[in-house]
mmCIF file with all atom_site columns, C-alpha atoms and ligand atoms in Angstrom:
data_model
loop_
_atom_site.group_PDB
_atom_site.id
_atom_site.type_symbol
_atom_site.label_atom_id
_atom_site.label_alt_id
_atom_site.label_comp_id
_atom_site.label_asym_id
_atom_site.label_entity_id
_atom_site.label_seq_id
_atom_site.pdbx_PDB_ins_code
_atom_site.Cartn_x
_atom_site.Cartn_y
_atom_site.Cartn_z
_atom_site.occupancy
_atom_site.B_iso_or_equiv
_atom_site.pdbx_formal_charge
_atom_site.auth_seq_id
_atom_site.auth_comp_id
_atom_site.auth_asym_id
_atom_site.auth_atom_id
_atom_site.pdbx_PDB_model_num
ATOM   1   C  CA  . MET A 1 1   ? 74.566  80.911 83.288  1.00 87.00 ? 1   MET A CA  1
ATOM   2   C  CA  . ASN A 1 2   ? 77.440  78.073 81.574  1.00 92.00 ? 2   ASN A CA  1
ATOM   3   C  CA  . LYS A 1 3   ? 77.293  74.455 82.290  1.00 93.00 ? 3   LYS A CA  1
ATOM   4   C  CA  . GLU A 1 4   ? 80.576  74.377 84.130  1.00 93.00 ? 4   GLU A CA  1
ATOM   5   C  CA  . GLN A 1 5   ? 79.627  77.868 86.213  1.00 93.00 ? 5   GLN A CA  1
ATOM   6   C  CA  . LYS A 1 6   ? 76.716  75.850 87.141  1.00 94.00 ? 6   LYS A CA  1
ATOM   7   C  CA  . ASP A 1 7   ? 78.016  72.783 88.442  1.00 96.00 ? 7   ASP A CA  1
ATOM   8   C  CA  . LEU A 1 8   ? 80.395  74.348 90.142  1.00 96.00 ? 8   LEU A CA  1
ATOM   9   C  CA  . LEU A 1 9   ? 77.854  76.663 91.913  1.00 95.00 ? 9   LEU A CA  1
ATOM   10  C  CA  . LEU A 1 10  ? 75.872  73.357 92.955  1.00 96.00 ? 10  LEU A CA  1
ATOM   11  C  CA  . GLY A 1 11  ? 79.223  71.375 93.950  1.00 97.00 ? 11  GLY A CA  1
ATOM   12  C  CA  . LEU A 1 12  ? 79.145  69.356 91.442  1.00 97.00 ? 12  LEU A CA  1
ATOM   13  C  CA  . SER A 1 13  ? 82.267  69.656 90.059  1.00 96.00 ? 13  SER A CA  1
ATOM   14  C  CA  . ILE A 1 14  ? 85.842  69.407 91.692  1.00 96.00 ? 14  ILE A CA  1
ATOM   15  C  CA  . ASP A 1 15  ? 87.827  70.728 88.317  1.00 95.00 ? 15  ASP A CA  1
ATOM   16  C  CA  . HIS A 1 16  ? 88.550  74.136 89.745  1.00 96.00 ? 16  HIS A CA  1
ATOM   17  C  CA  . LEU A 1 17  ? 89.957  72.730 92.990  1.00 98.00 ? 17  LEU A CA  1
ATOM   18  C  CA  . ILE A 1 18  ? 93.779  72.354 94.381  1.00 98.00 ? 18  ILE A CA  1
ATOM   19  C  CA  . GLN A 1 19  ? 95.155  70.937 97.744  1.00 98.00 ? 19  GLN A CA  1
ATOM   20  C  CA  . ILE A 1 20  ? 96.363  73.249 100.292 1.00 97.00 ? 20  ILE A CA  1
ATOM   21  C  CA  . PRO A 1 21  ? 99.859  71.930 100.682 1.00 95.00 ? 21  PRO A CA  1
ATOM   22  C  CA  . ALA A 1 22  ? 101.004 70.519 104.576 1.00 92.00 ? 22  ALA A CA  1
ATOM   23  C  CA  . SER A 1 23  ? 96.851  70.147 104.415 1.00 93.00 ? 23  SER A CA  1
ATOM   24  C  CA  . ALA A 1 24  ? 93.961  67.706 103.899 1.00 92.00 ? 24  ALA A CA  1
ATOM   25  C  CA  . PHE A 1 25  ? 92.005  70.012 102.380 1.00 97.00 ? 25  PHE A CA  1
ATOM   26  C  CA  . PRO A 1 26  ? 91.008  71.312 99.136  1.00 98.00 ? 26  PRO A CA  1
ATOM   27  C  CA  . ILE A 1 27  ? 90.580  74.908 97.696  1.00 98.00 ? 27  ILE A CA  1
ATOM   28  C  CA  . HIS A 1 28  ? 89.777  76.784 94.729  1.00 98.00 ? 28  HIS A CA  1
ATOM   29  C  CA  . LYS A 1 29  ? 93.185  76.739 92.270  1.00 98.00 ? 29  LYS A CA  1
ATOM   30  C  CA  . GLU A 1 30  ? 92.923  81.213 92.318  1.00 98.00 ? 30  GLU A CA  1
ATOM   31  C  CA  . ALA A 1 31  ? 92.854  80.923 95.795  1.00 98.00 ? 31  ALA A CA  1
ATOM   32  C  CA  . LEU A 1 32  ? 95.459  79.408 97.495  1.00 98.00 ? 32  LEU A CA  1
ATOM   33  C  CA  . ALA A 1 33  ? 97.992  81.616 97.108  1.00 98.00 ? 33  ALA A CA  1
ATOM   34  C  CA  . SER A 1 34  ? 96.264  84.517 98.508  1.00 98.00 ? 34  SER A CA  1
ATOM   35  C  CA  . PHE A 1 35  ? 95.575  81.697 101.462 1.00 98.00 ? 35  PHE A CA  1
ATOM   36  C  CA  . LEU A 1 36  ? 99.176  80.711 102.024 1.00 98.00 ? 36  LEU A CA  1
ATOM   37  C  CA  . LYS A 1 37  ? 99.623  84.619 102.244 1.00 98.00 ? 37  LYS A CA  1
ATOM   38  C  CA  . LEU A 1 38  ? 97.073  84.756 104.810 1.00 98.00 ? 38  LEU A CA  1
ATOM   39  C  CA  . ARG A 1 39  ? 98.378  81.420 106.836 1.00 98.00 ? 39  ARG A CA  1
ATOM   40  C  CA  . ASP A 1 40  ? 102.127 82.828 106.698 1.00 98.00 ? 40  ASP A CA  1
ATOM   41  C  CA  . SER A 1 41  ? 100.527 85.886 108.295 1.00 98.00 ? 41  SER A CA  1
ATOM   42  C  CA  . ALA A 1 42  ? 98.629  84.217 110.893 1.00 98.00 ? 42  ALA A CA  1
ATOM   43  C  CA  . GLN A 1 43  ? 101.985 82.186 112.172 1.00 98.00 ? 43  GLN A CA  1
ATOM   44  C  CA  . VAL A 1 44  ? 104.195 85.479 112.643 1.00 98.00 ? 44  VAL A CA  1
ATOM   45  C  CA  . ASN A 1 45  ? 101.547 86.164 114.401 1.00 98.00 ? 45  ASN A CA  1
ATOM   46  C  CA  . GLY A 1 46  ? 101.680 83.017 116.559 1.00 98.00 ? 46  GLY A CA  1
ATOM   47  C  CA  . PHE A 1 47  ? 98.721  81.516 115.546 1.00 98.00 ? 47  PHE A CA  1
ATOM   48  C  CA  . ASP A 1 48  ? 98.612  77.902 113.568 1.00 98.00 ? 48  ASP A CA  1
ATOM   49  C  CA  . LEU A 1 49  ? 96.046  78.604 110.670 1.00 98.00 ? 49  LEU A CA  1
ATOM   50  C  CA  . GLN A 1 50  ? 94.503  75.508 109.965 1.00 97.00 ? 50  GLN A CA  1
ATOM   51  C  CA  . VAL A 1 51  ? 91.330  74.819 107.696 1.00 98.00 ? 51  VAL A CA  1
ATOM   52  C  CA  . ILE A 1 52  ? 89.012  72.126 109.541 1.00 97.00 ? 52  ILE A CA  1
ATOM   53  C  CA  . SER A 1 53  ? 86.210  72.506 106.688 1.00 96.00 ? 53  SER A CA  1
ATOM   54  C  CA  . SER A 1 54  ? 86.654  74.299 102.573 1.00 97.00 ? 54  SER A CA  1
ATOM   55  C  CA  . PHE A 1 55  ? 85.379  72.445 99.529  1.00 97.00 ? 55  PHE A CA  1
ATOM   56  C  CA  . ARG A 1 56  ? 82.264  70.129 100.076 1.00 96.00 ? 56  ARG A CA  1
ATOM   57  C  CA  . SER A 1 57  ? 80.383  68.354 96.890  1.00 97.00 ? 57  SER A CA  1
ATOM   58  C  CA  . PHE A 1 58  ? 76.683  68.243 96.607  1.00 97.00 ? 58  PHE A CA  1
ATOM   59  C  CA  . ASP A 1 59  ? 76.660  65.075 97.777  1.00 96.00 ? 59  ASP A CA  1
ATOM   60  C  CA  . GLN A 1 60  ? 78.194  65.318 101.383 1.00 96.00 ? 60  GLN A CA  1
ATOM   61  C  CA  . GLN A 1 61  ? 75.859  68.699 101.996 1.00 96.00 ? 61  GLN A CA  1
ATOM   62  C  CA  . LYS A 1 62  ? 72.856  66.432 101.153 1.00 97.00 ? 62  LYS A CA  1
ATOM   63  C  CA  . SER A 1 63  ? 73.943  63.911 103.775 1.00 96.00 ? 63  SER A CA  1
ATOM   64  C  CA  . ILE A 1 64  ? 74.217  66.413 106.358 1.00 95.00 ? 64  ILE A CA  1
ATOM   65  C  CA  . TRP A 1 65  ? 71.015  68.043 105.194 1.00 97.00 ? 65  TRP A CA  1
ATOM   66  C  CA  . ASN A 1 66  ? 69.103  64.251 104.925 1.00 97.00 ? 66  ASN A CA  1
ATOM   67  C  CA  . LYS A 1 67  ? 70.628  63.777 108.577 1.00 97.00 ? 67  LYS A CA  1
ATOM   68  C  CA  . LYS A 1 68  ? 69.400  66.803 110.414 1.00 97.00 ? 68  LYS A CA  1
ATOM   69  C  CA  . ALA A 1 69  ? 66.054  66.568 108.605 1.00 97.00 ? 69  ALA A CA  1
ATOM   70  C  CA  . SER A 1 70  ? 65.233  62.992 110.078 1.00 97.00 ? 70  SER A CA  1
ATOM   71  C  CA  . GLY A 1 71  ? 66.558  64.019 113.333 1.00 96.00 ? 71  GLY A CA  1
ATOM   72  C  CA  . GLN A 1 72  ? 70.205  61.880 112.848 1.00 96.00 ? 72  GLN A CA  1
ATOM   73  C  CA  . LYS A 1 73  ? 71.836  65.005 113.554 1.00 95.00 ? 73  LYS A CA  1
ATOM   74  C  CA  . THR A 1 74  ? 72.023  67.575 116.216 1.00 93.00 ? 74  THR A CA  1
ATOM   75  C  CA  . LEU A 1 75  ? 70.213  70.278 115.778 1.00 94.00 ? 75  LEU A CA  1
ATOM   76  C  CA  . LEU A 1 76  ? 71.545  73.817 116.921 1.00 89.00 ? 76  LEU A CA  1
ATOM   77  C  CA  . ASN A 1 77  ? 69.564  76.732 118.429 1.00 87.00 ? 77  ASN A CA  1
ATOM   78  C  CA  . SER A 1 78  ? 70.941  80.190 117.656 1.00 80.00 ? 78  SER A CA  1
ATOM   79  C  CA  . LYS A 1 79  ? 73.191  80.292 120.575 1.00 79.00 ? 79  LYS A CA  1
ATOM   80  C  CA  . GLY A 1 80  ? 74.791  77.019 119.342 1.00 78.00 ? 80  GLY A CA  1
ATOM   81  C  CA  . GLU A 1 81  ? 72.718  74.388 121.822 1.00 86.00 ? 81  GLU A CA  1
ATOM   82  C  CA  . GLU A 1 82  ? 70.805  71.908 120.834 1.00 92.00 ? 82  GLU A CA  1
ATOM   83  C  CA  . ILE A 1 83  ? 67.163  71.516 120.386 1.00 94.00 ? 83  ILE A CA  1
ATOM   84  C  CA  . ILE A 1 84  ? 64.778  68.630 120.425 1.00 95.00 ? 84  ILE A CA  1
ATOM   85  C  CA  . PHE A 1 85  ? 63.834  67.486 117.053 1.00 95.00 ? 85  PHE A CA  1
ATOM   86  C  CA  . SER A 1 86  ? 60.726  65.340 118.365 1.00 95.00 ? 86  SER A CA  1
ATOM   87  C  CA  . LYS A 1 87  ? 59.423  68.913 119.189 1.00 95.00 ? 87  LYS A CA  1
ATOM   88  C  CA  . LEU A 1 88  ? 59.610  70.430 116.568 1.00 95.00 ? 88  LEU A CA  1
ATOM   89  C  CA  . SER A 1 89  ? 57.439  71.003 113.443 1.00 96.00 ? 89  SER A CA  1
ATOM   90  C  CA  . LYS A 1 90  ? 58.596  70.142 110.284 1.00 96.00 ? 90  LYS A CA  1
ATOM   91  C  CA  . GLU A 1 91  ? 59.089  73.457 109.296 1.00 96.00 ? 91  GLU A CA  1
ATOM   92  C  CA  . GLU A 1 92  ? 60.706  74.183 112.233 1.00 95.00 ? 92  GLU A CA  1
ATOM   93  C  CA  . VAL A 1 93  ? 63.397  71.950 111.610 1.00 96.00 ? 93  VAL A CA  1
ATOM   94  C  CA  . LEU A 1 94  ? 63.687  72.941 107.928 1.00 97.00 ? 94  LEU A CA  1
ATOM   95  C  CA  . PHE A 1 95  ? 64.315  77.046 109.411 1.00 95.00 ? 95  PHE A CA  1
ATOM   96  C  CA  . ALA A 1 96  ? 66.581  74.845 112.341 1.00 94.00 ? 96  ALA A CA  1
ATOM   97  C  CA  . ILE A 1 97  ? 68.432  73.743 109.688 1.00 96.00 ? 97  ILE A CA  1
ATOM   98  C  CA  . LEU A 1 98  ? 69.255  76.632 107.579 1.00 94.00 ? 98  LEU A CA  1
ATOM   99  C  CA  . ARG A 1 99  ? 70.435  78.452 110.579 1.00 91.00 ? 99  ARG A CA  1
ATOM   100 C  CA  . TRP A 1 100 ? 73.364  76.298 110.563 1.00 90.00 ? 100 TRP A CA  1
ATOM   101 C  CA  . SER A 1 101 ? 73.749  74.479 107.397 1.00 92.00 ? 101 SER A CA  1
ATOM   102 C  CA  . ALA A 1 102 ? 73.072  75.748 103.729 1.00 94.00 ? 102 ALA A CA  1
ATOM   103 C  CA  . LEU A 1 103 ? 70.422  74.050 101.723 1.00 97.00 ? 103 LEU A CA  1
ATOM   104 C  CA  . PRO A 1 104 ? 72.670  71.963 98.876  1.00 97.00 ? 104 PRO A CA  1
ATOM   105 C  CA  . GLY A 1 105 ? 72.971  73.160 96.118  1.00 96.00 ? 105 GLY A CA  1
ATOM   106 C  CA  . PHE A 1 106 ? 73.519  76.724 97.781  1.00 96.00 ? 106 PHE A CA  1
ATOM   107 C  CA  . SER A 1 107 ? 76.236  76.424 100.121 1.00 96.00 ? 107 SER A CA  1
ATOM   108 C  CA  . ARG A 1 108 ? 79.483  78.707 99.722  1.00 96.00 ? 108 ARG A CA  1
ATOM   109 C  CA  . HIS A 1 109 ? 81.657  75.737 100.696 1.00 96.00 ? 109 HIS A CA  1
ATOM   110 C  CA  . HIS A 1 110 ? 80.774  73.977 97.073  1.00 97.00 ? 110 HIS A CA  1
ATOM   111 C  CA  . TRP A 1 111 ? 82.704  77.180 95.761  1.00 97.00 ? 111 TRP A CA  1
ATOM   112 C  CA  . GLY A 1 112 ? 86.097  76.167 96.637  1.00 97.00 ? 112 GLY A CA  1
ATOM   113 C  CA  . THR A 1 113 ? 86.388  79.767 97.945  1.00 98.00 ? 113 THR A CA  1
ATOM   114 C  CA  . ASP A 1 114 ? 85.249  79.211 101.401 1.00 98.00 ? 114 ASP A CA  1
ATOM   115 C  CA  . LEU A 1 115 ? 86.959  77.656 104.499 1.00 98.00 ? 115 LEU A CA  1
ATOM   116 C  CA  . ASP A 1 116 ? 85.895  76.922 108.301 1.00 97.00 ? 116 ASP A CA  1
ATOM   117 C  CA  . VAL A 1 117 ? 89.792  77.843 110.133 1.00 98.00 ? 117 VAL A CA  1
ATOM   118 C  CA  . TYR A 1 118 ? 90.615  77.261 113.566 1.00 98.00 ? 118 TYR A CA  1
ATOM   119 C  CA  . ASP A 1 119 ? 94.108  77.928 115.561 1.00 98.00 ? 119 ASP A CA  1
ATOM   120 C  CA  . LEU A 1 120 ? 96.495  74.782 116.159 1.00 97.00 ? 120 LEU A CA  1
ATOM   121 C  CA  . ASN A 1 121 ? 97.898  76.611 118.857 1.00 97.00 ? 121 ASN A CA  1
ATOM   122 C  CA  . SER A 1 122 ? 95.330  77.100 120.927 1.00 97.00 ? 122 SER A CA  1
ATOM   123 C  CA  . LEU A 1 123 ? 93.847  73.949 121.714 1.00 95.00 ? 123 LEU A CA  1
ATOM   124 C  CA  . PRO A 1 124 ? 93.141  72.724 124.936 1.00 92.00 ? 124 PRO A CA  1
ATOM   125 C  CA  . GLY A 1 125 ? 94.588  69.233 124.101 1.00 89.00 ? 125 GLY A CA  1
ATOM   126 C  CA  . THR A 1 126 ? 94.917  66.698 121.262 1.00 87.00 ? 126 THR A CA  1
ATOM   127 C  CA  . ASP A 1 127 ? 91.821  65.315 121.994 1.00 93.00 ? 127 ASP A CA  1
ATOM   128 C  CA  . TYR A 1 128 ? 89.754  68.191 122.284 1.00 96.00 ? 128 TYR A CA  1
ATOM   129 C  CA  . GLU A 1 129 ? 87.300  68.012 119.805 1.00 95.00 ? 129 GLU A CA  1
ATOM   130 C  CA  . ILE A 1 130 ? 86.577  70.979 118.034 1.00 96.00 ? 130 ILE A CA  1
ATOM   131 C  CA  . GLN A 1 131 ? 82.615  72.114 117.784 1.00 91.00 ? 131 GLN A CA  1
ATOM   132 C  CA  . LEU A 1 132 ? 82.701  75.605 116.104 1.00 90.00 ? 132 LEU A CA  1
ATOM   133 C  CA  . THR A 1 133 ? 80.393  76.857 118.081 1.00 89.00 ? 133 THR A CA  1
ATOM   134 C  CA  . PRO A 1 134 ? 79.985  80.806 119.212 1.00 89.00 ? 134 PRO A CA  1
ATOM   135 C  CA  . GLN A 1 135 ? 81.422  79.878 122.716 1.00 91.00 ? 135 GLN A CA  1
ATOM   136 C  CA  . GLU A 1 136 ? 84.719  79.018 121.086 1.00 96.00 ? 136 GLU A CA  1
ATOM   137 C  CA  . VAL A 1 137 ? 85.007  82.040 119.181 1.00 96.00 ? 137 VAL A CA  1
ATOM   138 C  CA  . ASP A 1 138 ? 83.721  85.230 121.177 1.00 94.00 ? 138 ASP A CA  1
ATOM   139 C  CA  . SER A 1 139 ? 85.775  86.112 123.878 1.00 95.00 ? 139 SER A CA  1
ATOM   140 C  CA  . GLY A 1 140 ? 86.617  83.998 126.729 1.00 95.00 ? 140 GLY A CA  1
ATOM   141 C  CA  . GLY A 1 141 ? 86.573  81.147 123.696 1.00 97.00 ? 141 GLY A CA  1
ATOM   142 C  CA  . ILE A 1 142 ? 90.123  79.086 123.050 1.00 97.00 ? 142 ILE A CA  1
ATOM   143 C  CA  . PHE A 1 143 ? 89.622  80.495 119.628 1.00 98.00 ? 143 PHE A CA  1
ATOM   144 C  CA  . TYR A 1 144 ? 89.178  84.307 120.520 1.00 98.00 ? 144 TYR A CA  1
ATOM   145 C  CA  . LYS A 1 145 ? 92.552  85.571 120.335 1.00 98.00 ? 145 LYS A CA  1
ATOM   146 C  CA  . LEU A 1 146 ? 92.737  84.176 116.550 1.00 98.00 ? 146 LEU A CA  1
ATOM   147 C  CA  . HIS A 1 147 ? 89.467  85.584 115.492 1.00 98.00 ? 147 HIS A CA  1
ATOM   148 C  CA  . ASN A 1 148 ? 90.438  88.913 117.382 1.00 98.00 ? 148 ASN A CA  1
ATOM   149 C  CA  . TRP A 1 149 ? 93.857  89.422 115.249 1.00 98.00 ? 149 TRP A CA  1
ATOM   150 C  CA  . LEU A 1 150 ? 91.138  88.252 111.810 1.00 98.00 ? 150 LEU A CA  1
ATOM   151 C  CA  . ASP A 1 151 ? 88.787  91.302 113.037 1.00 97.00 ? 151 ASP A CA  1
ATOM   152 C  CA  . HIS A 1 152 ? 91.805  93.848 112.610 1.00 98.00 ? 152 HIS A CA  1
ATOM   153 C  CA  . GLU A 1 153 ? 93.168  91.850 109.882 1.00 98.00 ? 153 GLU A CA  1
ATOM   154 C  CA  . ILE A 1 154 ? 90.095  91.826 107.657 1.00 97.00 ? 154 ILE A CA  1
ATOM   155 C  CA  . LYS A 1 155 ? 89.354  95.791 108.914 1.00 97.00 ? 155 LYS A CA  1
ATOM   156 C  CA  . ASN A 1 156 ? 92.270  97.100 107.772 1.00 97.00 ? 156 ASN A CA  1
ATOM   157 C  CA  . GLN A 1 157 ? 92.184  95.101 104.297 1.00 97.00 ? 157 GLN A CA  1
ATOM   158 C  CA  . THR A 1 158 ? 95.512  93.208 105.105 1.00 98.00 ? 158 THR A CA  1
ATOM   159 C  CA  . SER A 1 159 ? 93.644  90.064 104.791 1.00 98.00 ? 159 SER A CA  1
ATOM   160 C  CA  . PHE A 1 160 ? 94.424  89.110 101.122 1.00 98.00 ? 160 PHE A CA  1
ATOM   161 C  CA  . GLY A 1 161 ? 91.039  89.072 100.126 1.00 98.00 ? 161 GLY A CA  1
ATOM   162 C  CA  . PHE A 1 162 ? 89.425  86.844 102.906 1.00 98.00 ? 162 PHE A CA  1
ATOM   163 C  CA  . TYR A 1 163 ? 86.467  87.952 104.613 1.00 97.00 ? 163 TYR A CA  1
ATOM   164 C  CA  . ARG A 1 164 ? 83.187  86.366 106.809 1.00 97.00 ? 164 ARG A CA  1
ATOM   165 C  CA  . PRO A 1 165 ? 80.486  86.826 105.128 1.00 95.00 ? 165 PRO A CA  1
ATOM   166 C  CA  . TYR A 1 166 ? 78.969  85.240 108.278 1.00 92.00 ? 166 TYR A CA  1
ATOM   167 C  CA  . GLN A 1 167 ? 80.481  87.882 110.465 1.00 91.00 ? 167 GLN A CA  1
ATOM   168 C  CA  . ASN A 1 168 ? 76.921  89.422 112.252 1.00 87.00 ? 168 ASN A CA  1
ATOM   169 C  CA  . ASP A 1 169 ? 73.698  88.146 112.860 1.00 86.00 ? 169 ASP A CA  1
ATOM   170 C  CA  . LEU A 1 170 ? 71.988  89.103 109.744 1.00 88.00 ? 170 LEU A CA  1
ATOM   171 C  CA  . GLY A 1 171 ? 68.440  87.422 110.665 1.00 86.00 ? 171 GLY A CA  1
ATOM   172 C  CA  . GLY A 1 172 ? 69.298  83.950 108.337 1.00 89.00 ? 172 GLY A CA  1
ATOM   173 C  CA  . VAL A 1 173 ? 72.401  82.137 108.852 1.00 90.00 ? 173 VAL A CA  1
ATOM   174 C  CA  . ALA A 1 174 ? 73.983  82.709 112.153 1.00 86.00 ? 174 ALA A CA  1
ATOM   175 C  CA  . PRO A 1 175 ? 77.053  84.049 112.865 1.00 89.00 ? 175 PRO A CA  1
ATOM   176 C  CA  . GLU A 1 176 ? 80.453  82.079 112.066 1.00 93.00 ? 176 GLU A CA  1
ATOM   177 C  CA  . LYS A 1 177 ? 83.175  83.974 112.538 1.00 96.00 ? 177 LYS A CA  1
ATOM   178 C  CA  . TRP A 1 178 ? 85.649  80.860 111.467 1.00 97.00 ? 178 TRP A CA  1
ATOM   179 C  CA  . HIS A 1 179 ? 83.941  81.164 107.936 1.00 97.00 ? 179 HIS A CA  1
ATOM   180 C  CA  . LEU A 1 180 ? 86.495  82.854 106.126 1.00 98.00 ? 180 LEU A CA  1
ATOM   181 C  CA  . SER A 1 181 ? 85.567  83.636 101.957 1.00 98.00 ? 181 SER A CA  1
ATOM   182 C  CA  . TYR A 1 182 ? 87.898  85.006 99.328  1.00 98.00 ? 182 TYR A CA  1
ATOM   183 C  CA  . ARG A 1 183 ? 85.842  87.683 98.307  1.00 97.00 ? 183 ARG A CA  1
ATOM   184 C  CA  . PRO A 1 184 ? 87.417  88.356 94.758  1.00 98.00 ? 184 PRO A CA  1
ATOM   185 C  CA  . LEU A 1 185 ? 86.106  84.721 93.319  1.00 98.00 ? 185 LEU A CA  1
ATOM   186 C  CA  . SER A 1 186 ? 83.312  84.358 95.988  1.00 97.00 ? 186 SER A CA  1
ATOM   187 C  CA  . GLU A 1 187 ? 81.609  87.841 94.810  1.00 96.00 ? 187 GLU A CA  1
ATOM   188 C  CA  . ASN A 1 188 ? 81.157  86.540 91.166  1.00 96.00 ? 188 ASN A CA  1
ATOM   189 C  CA  . PHE A 1 189 ? 79.795  83.117 92.032  1.00 96.00 ? 189 PHE A CA  1
ATOM   190 C  CA  . ALA A 1 190 ? 77.110  84.641 94.712  1.00 95.00 ? 190 ALA A CA  1
ATOM   191 C  CA  . GLY A 1 191 ? 76.317  87.211 92.154  1.00 94.00 ? 191 GLY A CA  1
ATOM   192 C  CA  . LEU A 1 192 ? 75.283  84.255 89.246  1.00 94.00 ? 192 LEU A CA  1
ATOM   193 C  CA  . LEU A 1 193 ? 72.364  83.024 91.823  1.00 93.00 ? 193 LEU A CA  1
ATOM   194 C  CA  . ASP A 1 194 ? 69.329  85.312 91.370  1.00 91.00 ? 194 ASP A CA  1
ATOM   195 C  CA  . ASP A 1 195 ? 65.836  84.656 92.881  1.00 91.00 ? 195 ASP A CA  1
ATOM   196 C  CA  . ARG A 1 196 ? 65.059  83.283 89.325  1.00 91.00 ? 196 ARG A CA  1
ATOM   197 C  CA  . VAL A 1 197 ? 68.646  80.778 89.004  1.00 92.00 ? 197 VAL A CA  1
ATOM   198 C  CA  . PHE A 1 198 ? 67.718  79.420 92.295  1.00 94.00 ? 198 PHE A CA  1
ATOM   199 C  CA  . GLN A 1 199 ? 64.271  78.819 91.599  1.00 94.00 ? 199 GLN A CA  1
ATOM   200 C  CA  . ASP A 1 200 ? 65.325  77.135 88.375  1.00 93.00 ? 200 ASP A CA  1
ATOM   201 C  CA  . LEU A 1 201 ? 68.020  75.217 89.884  1.00 94.00 ? 201 LEU A CA  1
ATOM   202 C  CA  . LEU A 1 202 ? 65.716  73.526 92.366  1.00 95.00 ? 202 LEU A CA  1
ATOM   203 C  CA  . ASP A 1 203 ? 63.415  72.060 89.580  1.00 95.00 ? 203 ASP A CA  1
ATOM   204 C  CA  . GLY A 1 204 ? 66.837  69.981 88.604  1.00 94.00 ? 204 GLY A CA  1
ATOM   205 C  CA  . GLU A 1 205 ? 67.089  66.238 89.569  1.00 94.00 ? 205 GLU A CA  1
ATOM   206 C  CA  . GLU A 1 206 ? 69.724  66.757 92.009  1.00 94.00 ? 206 GLU A CA  1
ATOM   207 C  CA  . PHE A 1 207 ? 66.857  67.881 94.635  1.00 96.00 ? 207 PHE A CA  1
ATOM   208 C  CA  . ARG A 1 208 ? 64.347  64.862 94.084  1.00 93.00 ? 208 ARG A CA  1
ATOM   209 C  CA  . ASP A 1 209 ? 65.342  62.638 97.027  1.00 92.00 ? 209 ASP A CA  1
ATOM   210 C  CA  . LEU A 1 210 ? 66.362  65.690 99.252  1.00 97.00 ? 210 LEU A CA  1
ATOM   211 C  CA  . LEU A 1 211 ? 64.267  66.335 102.192 1.00 98.00 ? 211 LEU A CA  1
ATOM   212 C  CA  . LEU A 1 212 ? 62.057  68.811 103.031 1.00 98.00 ? 212 LEU A CA  1
ATOM   213 C  CA  . ILE A 1 213 ? 61.957  70.004 99.548  1.00 97.00 ? 213 ILE A CA  1
ATOM   214 C  CA  . ASP A 1 214 ? 58.712  70.518 99.015  1.00 96.00 ? 214 ASP A CA  1
ATOM   215 C  CA  . LEU A 1 215 ? 58.889  72.626 102.031 1.00 97.00 ? 215 LEU A CA  1
ATOM   216 C  CA  . VAL A 1 216 ? 61.818  74.450 100.592 1.00 97.00 ? 216 VAL A CA  1
ATOM   217 C  CA  . LYS A 1 217 ? 60.229  75.032 97.336  1.00 96.00 ? 217 LYS A CA  1
ATOM   218 C  CA  . GLU A 1 218 ? 56.920  76.440 99.709  1.00 96.00 ? 218 GLU A CA  1
ATOM   219 C  CA  . ASN A 1 219 ? 59.261  78.469 100.988 1.00 97.00 ? 219 ASN A CA  1
ATOM   220 C  CA  . SER A 1 220 ? 61.879  79.435 98.565  1.00 95.00 ? 220 SER A CA  1
ATOM   221 C  CA  . ASP A 1 221 ? 61.284  82.900 98.428  1.00 95.00 ? 221 ASP A CA  1
ATOM   222 C  CA  . LYS A 1 222 ? 62.288  83.481 102.302 1.00 95.00 ? 222 LYS A CA  1
ATOM   223 C  CA  . ILE A 1 223 ? 64.917  81.054 101.711 1.00 96.00 ? 223 ILE A CA  1
ATOM   224 C  CA  . PHE A 1 224 ? 67.054  82.762 98.787  1.00 95.00 ? 224 PHE A CA  1
ATOM   225 C  CA  . HIS A 1 225 ? 66.771  86.421 100.373 1.00 93.00 ? 225 HIS A CA  1
ATOM   226 C  CA  . SER A 1 226 ? 67.207  85.075 103.973 1.00 93.00 ? 226 SER A CA  1
ATOM   227 C  CA  . TYR A 1 227 ? 69.205  82.686 103.977 1.00 92.00 ? 227 TYR A CA  1
ATOM   228 C  CA  . ILE A 1 228 ? 71.178  82.635 100.351 1.00 92.00 ? 228 ILE A CA  1
ATOM   229 C  CA  . GLN A 1 229 ? 71.612  86.261 99.671  1.00 90.00 ? 229 GLN A CA  1
ATOM   230 C  CA  . ASN A 1 230 ? 71.410  87.829 102.819 1.00 89.00 ? 230 ASN A CA  1
ATOM   231 C  CA  . VAL A 1 231 ? 75.562  87.516 103.741 1.00 90.00 ? 231 VAL A CA  1
ATOM   232 C  CA  . GLU A 1 232 ? 77.836  90.697 104.346 1.00 88.00 ? 232 GLU A CA  1
ATOM   233 C  CA  . ARG A 1 233 ? 79.184  92.194 101.063 1.00 84.00 ? 233 ARG A CA  1
HETATM 234 ZN ZN1 . ZN  B 2 .   ? 81.738  77.141 106.995 1.00 80.90 ? 301 ZN  B ZN1 1
#
């Protein structure tokens, strides 16, 4: 892996990004055209497909991680319900974080190929705060219609290369229907990571002030196989 690839994987580079028109979010340059086609197709079907999160840098992910690891940001169980930080062991905190948030350096959001989306037309009001929880996207939820449509588009291969890496519960990251990935690029980036590369990267200086890093290293095999590699292909 060359330095350019390494920096992109770890969220240390923004050179590969371009702004999505009429949005505040960047995307990988080579994924933009396909995303705009998906957005147009959604519009034809009555949805206003909006991005709520796209590229995240290593430092942004580290900030989320460190807040969760120190009890400053809510931890959720698999159902998306709040769990009490003070009642958990360090190891329980680690795996509670990993259920919903990637280890910095290993978030698919670093690549610019992965986006969290919602339907602006389905918002119940302008003051509604989007949670990105199963309740919102499953049957009966406000974004169910969008995701039902996306289910069909992905299945019929009319989603312009986008799919859901976290479609089902594979025992690692919780199902995240809102998380779309541009497969033609993301499968290449995912392919650059094997367990040896993972171990080597964890020894980098970027990880030195990451909370729980010693526990991450102790559990690195499980983390790599259950939370990083364990996605729909
Ligand atoms: Zn996501």
